[in-house]
mmCIF file of C-alpha atoms (C1' of nucleotides) in Angstrom:
data_model
loop_
_atom_site.group_PDB
_atom_site.id
_atom_site.type_symbol
_atom_site.label_atom_id
_atom_site.label_comp_id
_atom_site.label_asym_id
_atom_site.label_seq_id
_atom_site.Cartn_x
_atom_site.Cartn_y
_atom_site.Cartn_z
ATOM 1 C CA MET A 1044 46.749 -36.427 -59.826
ATOM 2 C CA LYS A 1045 49.217 -33.834 -58.730
ATOM 3 C CA THR A 1046 47.578 -30.347 -58.823
ATOM 4 C CA THR A 1047 49.454 -27.108 -59.010
ATOM 5 C CA ARG A 1048 48.711 -24.460 -56.424
ATOM 6 C CA ASN A 1049 48.714 -20.687 -56.735
ATOM 7 C CA THR A 1050 51.041 -19.446 -54.107
ATOM 8 C CA THR A 1051 52.072 -15.873 -53.529
ATOM 9 C CA ALA A 1052 55.571 -16.675 -54.581
ATOM 10 C CA LYS A 1053 54.432 -18.173 -57.859
ATOM 11 C CA THR A 1054 52.082 -15.238 -58.482
ATOM 12 C CA ALA A 1055 54.926 -12.810 -57.917
ATOM 13 C CA VAL A 1056 57.192 -14.726 -60.379
ATOM 14 C CA LEU A 1057 54.400 -14.715 -62.971
ATOM 15 C CA GLU A 1058 53.949 -11.064 -62.493
ATOM 16 C CA ILE A 1059 57.686 -10.500 -63.144
ATOM 17 C CA PHE A 1060 57.429 -12.472 -66.316
ATOM 18 C CA GLY A 1061 54.476 -10.351 -67.378
ATOM 19 C CA LYS A 1062 56.511 -7.138 -66.897
ATOM 20 C CA SER A 1063 59.640 -8.290 -68.682
ATOM 21 C CA LYS A 1064 59.996 -8.235 -72.411
ATOM 22 C CA THR A 1065 63.088 -10.400 -72.369
ATOM 23 C CA ALA A 1066 63.965 -13.806 -70.940
ATOM 24 C CA LEU A 1067 65.151 -13.892 -67.349
ATOM 25 C CA SER A 1068 67.587 -16.068 -65.514
ATOM 26 C CA HIS A 1069 66.904 -17.681 -62.209
ATOM 27 C CA THR A 1070 69.208 -15.166 -60.512
ATOM 28 C CA GLU A 1071 67.463 -12.230 -62.079
ATOM 29 C CA ILE A 1072 64.069 -13.488 -61.140
ATOM 30 C CA TYR A 1073 65.218 -14.198 -57.575
ATOM 31 C CA LYS A 1074 66.538 -10.645 -57.232
ATOM 32 C CA LEU A 1075 63.356 -9.196 -58.585
ATOM 33 C CA THR A 1076 61.279 -11.000 -55.995
ATOM 34 C CA ALA A 1077 63.122 -9.033 -53.423
ATOM 35 C CA ASP A 1078 63.520 -11.583 -50.632
ATOM 36 C CA LEU A 1079 59.894 -12.722 -50.959
ATOM 37 C CA CYS A 1080 61.076 -16.257 -50.877
ATOM 38 C CA ASP A 1081 64.061 -18.562 -50.825
ATOM 39 C CA ARG A 1082 66.434 -19.090 -53.723
ATOM 40 C CA VAL A 1083 65.446 -22.787 -53.795
ATOM 41 C CA THR A 1084 61.750 -21.886 -54.012
ATOM 42 C CA VAL A 1085 62.364 -19.830 -57.191
ATOM 43 C CA TYR A 1086 64.074 -22.872 -58.739
ATOM 44 C CA ARG A 1087 61.088 -25.025 -57.829
ATOM 45 C CA ILE A 1088 58.523 -22.458 -59.104
ATOM 46 C CA LEU A 1089 60.382 -22.246 -62.390
ATOM 47 C CA ASP A 1090 60.420 -26.104 -62.583
ATOM 48 C CA ARG A 1091 56.686 -26.219 -62.149
ATOM 49 C CA LEU A 1092 55.959 -23.409 -64.607
ATOM 50 C CA VAL A 1093 58.088 -25.140 -67.273
ATOM 51 C CA ASN A 1094 56.376 -28.446 -66.588
ATOM 52 C CA ASP A 1095 52.945 -26.826 -66.877
ATOM 53 C CA ASP A 1096 54.113 -25.175 -70.161
ATOM 54 C CA ILE A 1097 53.419 -21.702 -68.890
ATOM 55 C CA VAL A 1098 57.079 -20.762 -69.168
ATOM 56 C CA HIS A 1099 59.789 -22.055 -71.384
ATOM 57 C CA LYS A 1100 63.474 -22.600 -70.770
ATOM 58 C CA ILE A 1101 65.994 -21.053 -73.157
ATOM 59 C CA VAL A 1102 69.658 -21.782 -73.187
ATOM 60 C CA GLY A 1103 71.897 -19.076 -74.546
ATOM 61 C CA LEU A 1104 74.924 -19.630 -76.707
ATOM 62 C CA ASP A 1105 77.153 -19.231 -73.679
ATOM 63 C CA GLY A 1106 75.246 -21.856 -71.758
ATOM 64 C CA THR A 1107 73.245 -19.514 -69.542
ATOM 65 C CA VAL A 1108 69.799 -20.680 -68.739
ATOM 66 C CA LYS A 1109 66.864 -18.286 -69.016
ATOM 67 C CA TYR A 1110 63.127 -18.472 -68.801
ATOM 68 C CA ALA A 1111 60.382 -16.708 -70.669
ATOM 69 C CA LYS A 1112 56.616 -16.805 -70.573
ATOM 70 C CA CYS A 1113 54.989 -18.481 -73.496
ATOM 71 C CA HIS A 1114 52.660 -16.491 -75.679
ATOM 72 C CA HIS A 1115 51.037 -19.343 -77.535
ATOM 73 C CA ALA A 1116 47.378 -19.048 -78.157
ATOM 74 C CA HIS A 1117 47.024 -22.777 -77.590
ATOM 75 C CA PRO A 1118 49.371 -25.105 -75.698
ATOM 76 C CA VAL A 1119 52.083 -26.527 -77.866
ATOM 77 C CA THR A 1120 54.358 -29.488 -77.182
ATOM 78 C CA ILE A 1121 57.395 -28.066 -79.110
ATOM 79 C CA HIS A 1122 58.483 -24.473 -78.838
ATOM 80 C CA ASN A 1123 59.385 -24.156 -82.417
ATOM 81 C CA HIS A 1124 60.530 -20.549 -82.634
ATOM 82 C CA ALA A 1125 63.848 -18.782 -82.434
ATOM 83 C CA HIS A 1126 65.440 -16.840 -79.641
ATOM 84 C CA PHE A 1127 67.887 -14.014 -80.034
ATOM 85 C CA SER A 1128 70.800 -13.640 -77.694
ATOM 86 C CA CYS A 1129 72.528 -10.238 -77.749
ATOM 87 C CA GLU A 1130 76.292 -10.402 -77.257
ATOM 88 C CA ASN A 1131 76.369 -6.873 -75.985
ATOM 89 C CA CYS A 1132 73.488 -6.413 -73.486
ATOM 90 C CA LEU A 1133 73.126 -10.144 -72.966
ATOM 91 C CA GLU A 1134 69.414 -9.990 -73.207
ATOM 92 C CA ILE A 1135 67.521 -12.864 -74.645
ATOM 93 C CA THR A 1136 64.315 -12.235 -76.583
ATOM 94 C CA CYS A 1137 61.874 -14.476 -78.296
ATOM 95 C CA LEU A 1138 61.538 -14.062 -81.997
ATOM 96 C CA GLU A 1139 58.124 -15.587 -82.160
ATOM 97 C CA SER A 1140 57.799 -15.096 -85.819
ATOM 98 C CA VAL A 1141 61.113 -16.742 -86.860
ATOM 99 C CA LYS A 1142 60.499 -20.425 -87.339
ATOM 100 C CA PRO A 1143 63.358 -22.496 -88.694
ATOM 101 C CA SER A 1144 62.794 -24.997 -91.417
ATOM 102 C CA TYR A 1145 65.018 -27.971 -91.758
ATOM 103 C CA ILE A 1146 65.221 -31.554 -92.852
ATOM 104 C CA ILE A 1147 65.731 -34.134 -90.139
ATOM 105 C CA PRO A 1148 67.536 -37.358 -90.917
ATOM 106 C CA HIS A 1149 64.752 -40.002 -90.794
ATOM 107 C CA ASN A 1150 66.524 -42.129 -88.135
ATOM 108 C CA TYR A 1151 66.311 -39.440 -85.446
ATOM 109 C CA LYS A 1152 63.202 -38.734 -83.333
ATOM 110 C CA VAL A 1153 62.955 -35.098 -82.524
ATOM 111 C CA ASN A 1154 61.113 -34.102 -79.298
ATOM 112 C CA ASP A 1155 62.337 -30.613 -78.806
ATOM 113 C CA ILE A 1156 64.103 -27.828 -80.650
ATOM 114 C CA ASN A 1157 66.370 -25.014 -79.617
ATOM 115 C CA PHE A 1158 67.093 -22.470 -82.259
ATOM 116 C CA THR A 1159 69.096 -19.502 -80.881
ATOM 117 C CA LEU A 1160 70.636 -16.726 -82.895
ATOM 118 C CA SER A 1161 73.187 -14.554 -81.403
ATOM 119 C CA GLY A 1162 74.724 -11.177 -82.393
ATOM 120 C CA LEU A 1163 73.501 -7.708 -81.832
ATOM 121 C CA CYS A 1164 69.971 -6.754 -81.022
ATOM 122 C CA PRO A 1165 68.343 -3.642 -82.634
ATOM 123 C CA ASN A 1166 69.089 -1.549 -79.571
ATOM 124 C CA CYS A 1167 72.773 -2.391 -79.362
ATOM 125 C CA LEU A 1168 73.128 -2.134 -83.157
ATOM 126 C CA ASN A 1169 71.891 1.414 -83.048
ATOM 127 C CA SER A 1170 74.349 2.339 -80.408
ATOM 128 C CA ASN A 1171 77.137 1.522 -82.828
ATOM 129 C CA ILE A 1172 79.008 -0.694 -80.449
ATOM 130 C CA MET B 966 99.682 -9.891 -81.242
ATOM 131 C CA LYS B 967 99.062 -12.771 -79.007
ATOM 132 C CA THR B 968 100.280 -16.000 -80.304
ATOM 133 C CA THR B 969 99.011 -19.436 -79.487
ATOM 134 C CA ARG B 970 101.443 -22.085 -78.387
ATOM 135 C CA ASN B 971 101.389 -25.816 -78.989
ATOM 136 C CA THR B 972 101.732 -27.307 -75.596
ATOM 137 C CA THR B 973 101.597 -30.985 -74.677
ATOM 138 C CA ALA B 974 98.273 -30.502 -72.897
ATOM 139 C CA LYS B 975 96.779 -28.764 -75.901
ATOM 140 C CA THR B 976 98.079 -31.470 -78.270
ATOM 141 C CA ALA B 977 96.586 -34.108 -75.981
ATOM 142 C CA VAL B 978 93.147 -32.412 -75.983
ATOM 143 C CA LEU B 979 93.209 -32.160 -79.773
ATOM 144 C CA GLU B 980 94.017 -35.815 -80.075
ATOM 145 C CA ILE B 981 91.026 -36.606 -77.799
ATOM 146 C CA PHE B 982 88.835 -34.527 -80.142
ATOM 147 C CA GLY B 983 90.216 -36.424 -83.106
ATOM 148 C CA LYS B 984 89.258 -39.766 -81.614
ATOM 149 C CA SER B 985 85.790 -38.811 -80.547
ATOM 150 C CA LYS B 986 82.763 -38.917 -82.845
ATOM 151 C CA THR B 987 80.607 -37.053 -80.450
ATOM 152 C CA ALA B 988 80.883 -33.698 -78.629
ATOM 153 C CA LEU B 989 82.573 -33.806 -75.305
ATOM 154 C CA SER B 990 82.070 -31.934 -72.043
ATOM 155 C CA HIS B 991 84.886 -30.261 -70.099
ATOM 156 C CA THR B 992 84.650 -33.022 -67.467
ATOM 157 C CA GLU B 993 84.826 -35.792 -70.027
ATOM 158 C CA ILE B 994 87.869 -34.204 -71.712
ATOM 159 C CA TYR B 995 89.580 -33.760 -68.359
ATOM 160 C CA LYS B 996 89.070 -37.390 -67.440
ATOM 161 C CA LEU B 997 90.358 -38.571 -70.855
ATOM 162 C CA THR B 998 93.564 -36.606 -70.278
ATOM 163 C CA ALA B 999 94.250 -38.829 -67.349
ATOM 164 C CA ASP B 1000 95.914 -36.377 -64.935
ATOM 165 C CA LEU B 1001 98.103 -34.954 -67.666
ATOM 166 C CA CYS B 1002 97.209 -31.484 -66.438
ATOM 167 C CA ASP B 1003 94.984 -29.522 -64.071
ATOM 168 C CA ARG B 1004 91.245 -29.149 -64.467
ATOM 169 C CA VAL B 1005 91.629 -25.384 -64.882
ATOM 170 C CA THR B 1006 94.159 -25.925 -67.722
ATOM 171 C CA VAL B 1007 91.548 -27.856 -69.660
ATOM 172 C CA TYR B 1008 89.107 -24.968 -69.267
ATOM 173 C CA ARG B 1009 91.738 -22.559 -70.622
ATOM 174 C CA ILE B 1010 92.786 -24.794 -73.475
ATOM 175 C CA LEU B 1011 89.099 -25.157 -74.493
ATOM 176 C CA ASP B 1012 88.661 -21.397 -74.390
ATOM 177 C CA ARG B 1013 91.679 -20.931 -76.630
ATOM 178 C CA LEU B 1014 90.530 -23.583 -79.084
ATOM 179 C CA VAL B 1015 87.101 -21.998 -79.307
ATOM 180 C CA ASN B 1016 88.677 -18.581 -79.792
ATOM 181 C CA ASP B 1017 90.806 -19.946 -82.601
ATOM 182 C CA ASP B 1018 87.830 -21.572 -84.212
ATOM 183 C CA ILE B 1019 89.361 -24.971 -84.022
ATOM 184 C CA VAL B 1020 86.641 -26.273 -81.733
ATOM 185 C CA HIS B 1021 83.129 -25.108 -81.297
ATOM 186 C CA LYS B 1022 80.957 -24.843 -78.310
ATOM 187 C CA ILE B 1023 77.575 -26.575 -78.178
ATOM 188 C CA VAL B 1024 74.970 -26.082 -75.482
ATOM 189 C CA GLY B 1025 72.483 -28.805 -75.000
ATOM 190 C CA LEU B 1026 68.795 -28.154 -74.226
ATOM 191 C CA ASP B 1027 69.476 -28.803 -70.563
ATOM 192 C CA GLY B 1028 72.254 -26.245 -70.490
ATOM 193 C CA THR B 1029 75.120 -28.729 -70.592
ATOM 194 C CA VAL B 1030 78.068 -27.318 -72.477
ATOM 195 C CA LYS B 1031 80.050 -29.538 -74.852
ATOM 196 C CA TYR B 1032 82.784 -29.069 -77.410
ATOM 197 C CA ALA B 1033 83.525 -30.626 -80.762
ATOM 198 C CA LYS B 1034 86.236 -30.159 -83.296
ATOM 199 C CA CYS B 1035 85.133 -28.373 -86.489
ATOM 200 C CA HIS B 1036 85.284 -30.305 -89.744
ATOM 201 C CA HIS B 1037 85.009 -27.348 -92.075
ATOM 202 C CA ALA B 1038 87.120 -27.566 -95.159
ATOM 203 C CA HIS B 1039 87.687 -23.894 -94.839
ATOM 204 C CA PRO B 1040 87.534 -21.670 -91.832
ATOM 205 C CA VAL B 1041 83.990 -20.263 -91.293
ATOM 206 C CA THR B 1042 82.793 -17.506 -89.130
ATOM 207 C CA ILE B 1043 79.316 -19.015 -88.474
ATOM 208 C CA HIS B 1044 78.842 -22.603 -87.588
ATOM 209 C CA ASN B 1045 75.569 -22.953 -89.363
ATOM 210 C CA HIS B 1046 74.677 -26.604 -88.790
ATOM 211 C CA ALA B 1047 72.565 -28.538 -86.394
ATOM 212 C CA HIS B 1048 73.438 -30.507 -83.393
ATOM 213 C CA PHE B 1049 71.548 -33.490 -82.033
ATOM 214 C CA SER B 1050 71.235 -34.017 -78.299
ATOM 215 C CA CYS B 1051 70.016 -37.430 -77.281
ATOM 216 C CA GLU B 1052 67.760 -37.448 -74.179
ATOM 217 C CA ASN B 1053 68.654 -41.020 -73.381
ATOM 218 C CA CYS B 1054 72.389 -41.446 -73.842
ATOM 219 C CA LEU B 1055 73.024 -37.747 -73.514
ATOM 220 C CA GLU B 1056 75.376 -37.762 -76.403
ATOM 221 C CA ILE B 1057 75.612 -34.734 -78.659
ATOM 222 C CA THR B 1058 76.494 -35.149 -82.254
ATOM 223 C CA CYS B 1059 76.951 -32.801 -85.082
ATOM 224 C CA LEU B 1060 74.515 -33.037 -87.973
ATOM 225 C CA GLU B 1061 76.743 -31.432 -90.437
ATOM 226 C CA SER B 1062 74.288 -31.839 -93.254
ATOM 227 C CA VAL B 1063 71.304 -30.281 -91.543
ATOM 228 C CA LYS B 1064 71.295 -26.603 -92.167
ATOM 229 C CA PRO B 1065 68.416 -24.611 -90.888
ATOM 230 C CA SER B 1066 66.856 -21.944 -93.143
ATOM 231 C CA TYR B 1067 65.149 -18.950 -91.632
ATOM 232 C CA ILE B 1068 64.354 -15.384 -92.095
ATOM 233 C CA ILE B 1069 65.972 -12.881 -89.800
ATOM 234 C CA PRO B 1070 64.284 -9.604 -88.915
ATOM 235 C CA HIS B 1071 66.355 -6.948 -90.723
ATOM 236 C CA ASN B 1072 67.135 -5.036 -87.538
ATOM 237 C CA TYR B 1073 69.152 -7.776 -85.961
ATOM 238 C CA LYS B 1074 72.750 -8.598 -86.696
ATOM 239 C CA VAL B 1075 73.464 -12.323 -86.514
ATOM 240 C CA ASN B 1076 76.927 -13.439 -85.639
ATOM 241 C CA ASP B 1077 76.384 -16.961 -84.500
ATOM 242 C CA ILE B 1078 73.763 -19.688 -84.628
ATOM 243 C CA ASN B 1079 72.817 -22.516 -82.342
ATOM 244 C CA PHE B 1080 70.480 -24.954 -83.711
ATOM 245 C CA THR B 1081 69.975 -27.977 -81.481
ATOM 246 C CA LEU B 1082 67.503 -30.681 -81.842
ATOM 247 C CA SER B 1083 66.842 -33.129 -79.056
ATOM 248 C CA GLY B 1084 65.067 -36.463 -78.803
ATOM 249 C CA LEU B 1085 66.349 -39.910 -79.425
ATOM 250 C CA CYS B 1086 69.386 -40.758 -81.590
ATOM 251 C CA PRO B 1087 69.322 -43.759 -84.017
ATOM 252 C CA ASN B 1088 71.041 -45.965 -81.447
ATOM 253 C CA CYS B 1089 68.633 -45.329 -78.614
ATOM 254 C CA LEU B 1090 65.665 -45.385 -80.998
ATOM 255 C CA ASN B 1091 66.619 -48.937 -81.997
ATOM 256 C CA SER B 1092 66.906 -50.112 -78.453
ATOM 257 C CA ASN B 1093 63.183 -49.275 -78.050
ATOM 258 C CA ILE B 1094 63.618 -47.184 -74.968
ATOM 259 C "C1'" DT C 157 33.302 -21.554 -42.133
ATOM 260 C "C1'" DG C 158 36.297 -24.964 -40.344
ATOM 261 C "C1'" DT C 159 39.112 -29.054 -41.197
ATOM 262 C "C1'" DA C 160 41.800 -32.545 -43.552
ATOM 263 C "C1'" DT C 161 45.549 -33.362 -46.815
ATOM 264 C "C1'" DA C 162 48.740 -32.841 -50.030
ATOM 265 C "C1'" DT C 163 51.519 -29.139 -52.114
ATOM 266 C "C1'" DT C 164 54.956 -25.521 -51.150
ATOM 267 C "C1'" DT C 165 58.307 -23.503 -48.680
ATOM 268 C "C1'" DG C 166 62.508 -22.537 -45.765
ATOM 269 C "C1'" DC C 167 66.670 -23.956 -44.178
ATOM 270 C "C1'" DA C 168 70.866 -26.152 -44.161
ATOM 271 C "C1'" DA C 169 73.937 -28.855 -46.332
ATOM 272 C "C1'" DC C 170 75.868 -30.547 -50.371
ATOM 273 C "C1'" DA C 171 77.673 -31.069 -55.206
ATOM 274 C "C1'" DA C 172 79.100 -29.684 -59.574
ATOM 275 C "C1'" DA C 173 80.745 -26.233 -62.795
ATOM 276 C "C1'" DA C 174 83.415 -22.406 -63.688
ATOM 277 C "C1'" DT C 175 86.495 -18.342 -62.538
ATOM 278 C "C1'" DT C 176 90.500 -15.697 -60.593
ATOM 279 C "C1'" DG C 177 95.151 -14.389 -58.920
ATOM 280 C "C1'" DC C 178 99.715 -15.299 -58.595
ATOM 281 C "C1'" DA C 179 104.007 -17.663 -58.695
ATOM 282 C "C1'" DT C 180 106.257 -21.054 -61.639
ATOM 283 C "C1'" DT C 181 107.196 -23.472 -66.025
ATOM 284 C "C1'" DA C 182 108.082 -24.038 -70.702
ATOM 285 C "C1'" DA C 183 107.297 -22.838 -75.892
ATOM 286 C "C1'" DG C 184 109.323 -20.679 -79.589
ATOM 287 C "C1'" DC C 185 112.011 -17.082 -81.596
ATOM 288 C "C1'" DA C 186 116.417 -14.384 -82.224
ATOM 289 C "C1'" DT D 955 121.540 -20.811 -75.684
ATOM 290 C "C1'" DG D 956 119.012 -17.367 -73.580
ATOM 291 C "C1'" DC D 957 115.034 -14.247 -73.469
ATOM 292 C "C1'" DT D 958 110.231 -13.080 -73.560
ATOM 293 C "C1'" DT D 959 105.688 -14.100 -72.899
ATOM 294 C "C1'" DA D 960 102.212 -17.617 -73.189
ATOM 295 C "C1'" DA D 961 100.669 -21.508 -70.572
ATOM 296 C "C1'" DT D 962 100.326 -24.074 -66.282
ATOM 297 C "C1'" DG D 963 99.468 -25.502 -61.348
ATOM 298 C "C1'" DC D 964 97.546 -24.673 -57.178
ATOM 299 C "C1'" DA D 965 94.458 -22.869 -53.927
ATOM 300 C "C1'" DA D 966 90.616 -20.289 -53.005
ATOM 301 C "C1'" DT D 967 86.293 -18.546 -54.364
ATOM 302 C "C1'" DT D 968 82.017 -17.873 -56.861
ATOM 303 C "C1'" DT D 969 78.093 -19.384 -59.252
ATOM 304 C "C1'" DT D 970 74.605 -22.595 -60.245
ATOM 305 C "C1'" DG D 971 71.717 -26.168 -59.169
ATOM 306 C "C1'" DT D 972 70.091 -30.203 -56.023
ATOM 307 C "C1'" DT D 973 68.324 -32.843 -51.916
ATOM 308 C "C1'" DG D 974 66.069 -34.069 -47.474
ATOM 309 C "C1'" DC D 975 63.075 -32.921 -44.021
ATOM 310 C "C1'" DA D 976 60.182 -30.353 -40.852
ATOM 311 C "C1'" DA D 977 56.926 -26.523 -40.937
ATOM 312 C "C1'" DA D 978 53.635 -23.661 -43.382
ATOM 313 C "C1'" DT D 979 49.719 -22.924 -46.362
ATOM 314 C "C1'" DA D 980 46.544 -23.417 -50.506
ATOM 315 C "C1'" DT D 981 42.646 -25.940 -51.883
ATOM 316 C "C1'" DA D 982 38.768 -29.191 -51.726
ATOM 317 C "C1'" DC D 983 35.120 -30.650 -49.144
ATOM 318 C "C1'" DA D 984 32.112 -31.537 -45.203
#
DNA sequence: TGTATATTTGCAACAAAATTGCATTAAGCA
DNA sequence: TGCTTAATGCAATTTTGTTGCAAATATACA
């Protein structure tokens, strides 16, 4: 079986996730590592983290891909919670408490869910933009 | 005020949308126009159509961007319905009837919603893949 | 602690997707 | 029909993500 190793680059990326309250894009993460490793390496670390369910991938309404650390008490197969994508500051945050309810047509098999709301986050709403 | 013109390219793109039951990517649309216009023009037409709320933009779980014509009887500001993204055939279809219900935290202002389910569509489910 | 081995990484090259600037074309109105 | 301005084509560029392979290094185990 393929085991996953704890490298310095991976540790650094995890630390970055720990410090950030919002979801981060590959580019943002790469910049925050400050030339610790190659661009490609960051892509591969993210792939592994997503695979190991340590981080989850979020796609914004505009198509931008971001990543955020999961806060599940236990591992889950479906990340059934909403994300908020702010149109002003472009930040994406997890709304862990917002779970959508819906009725699936019976002839579809659902494996994953992406529920993203966009608009203005509390910060930008206060700034009256 | 900026007016929107009905060009041959725009008409062709709209016709393509009319014929398609699933959402289409920029590349697919461009190919279907069969060299009627430049790749860039297709991007710009799609931008305009999205802006005019004639077409809406759908982002798949993998980050792929697709477009579909809206079928609203009346113009709406929020496209509050689900989309289904098939992992096998990669098609994205609108599930017009599936409307998510959810509770928004009061300090957020929601302008748009993206609710995408992914898994296997009825076709691929039948093929036992 | 040292060594074997399989995972990670860096580098370079590539591919796809999207954007921008500018000169030219054409849609729609008077 | 002619005028104004939106729309287009083209070329160049940026951004984003992928792949192959040799070198580096984390981990298990003797």
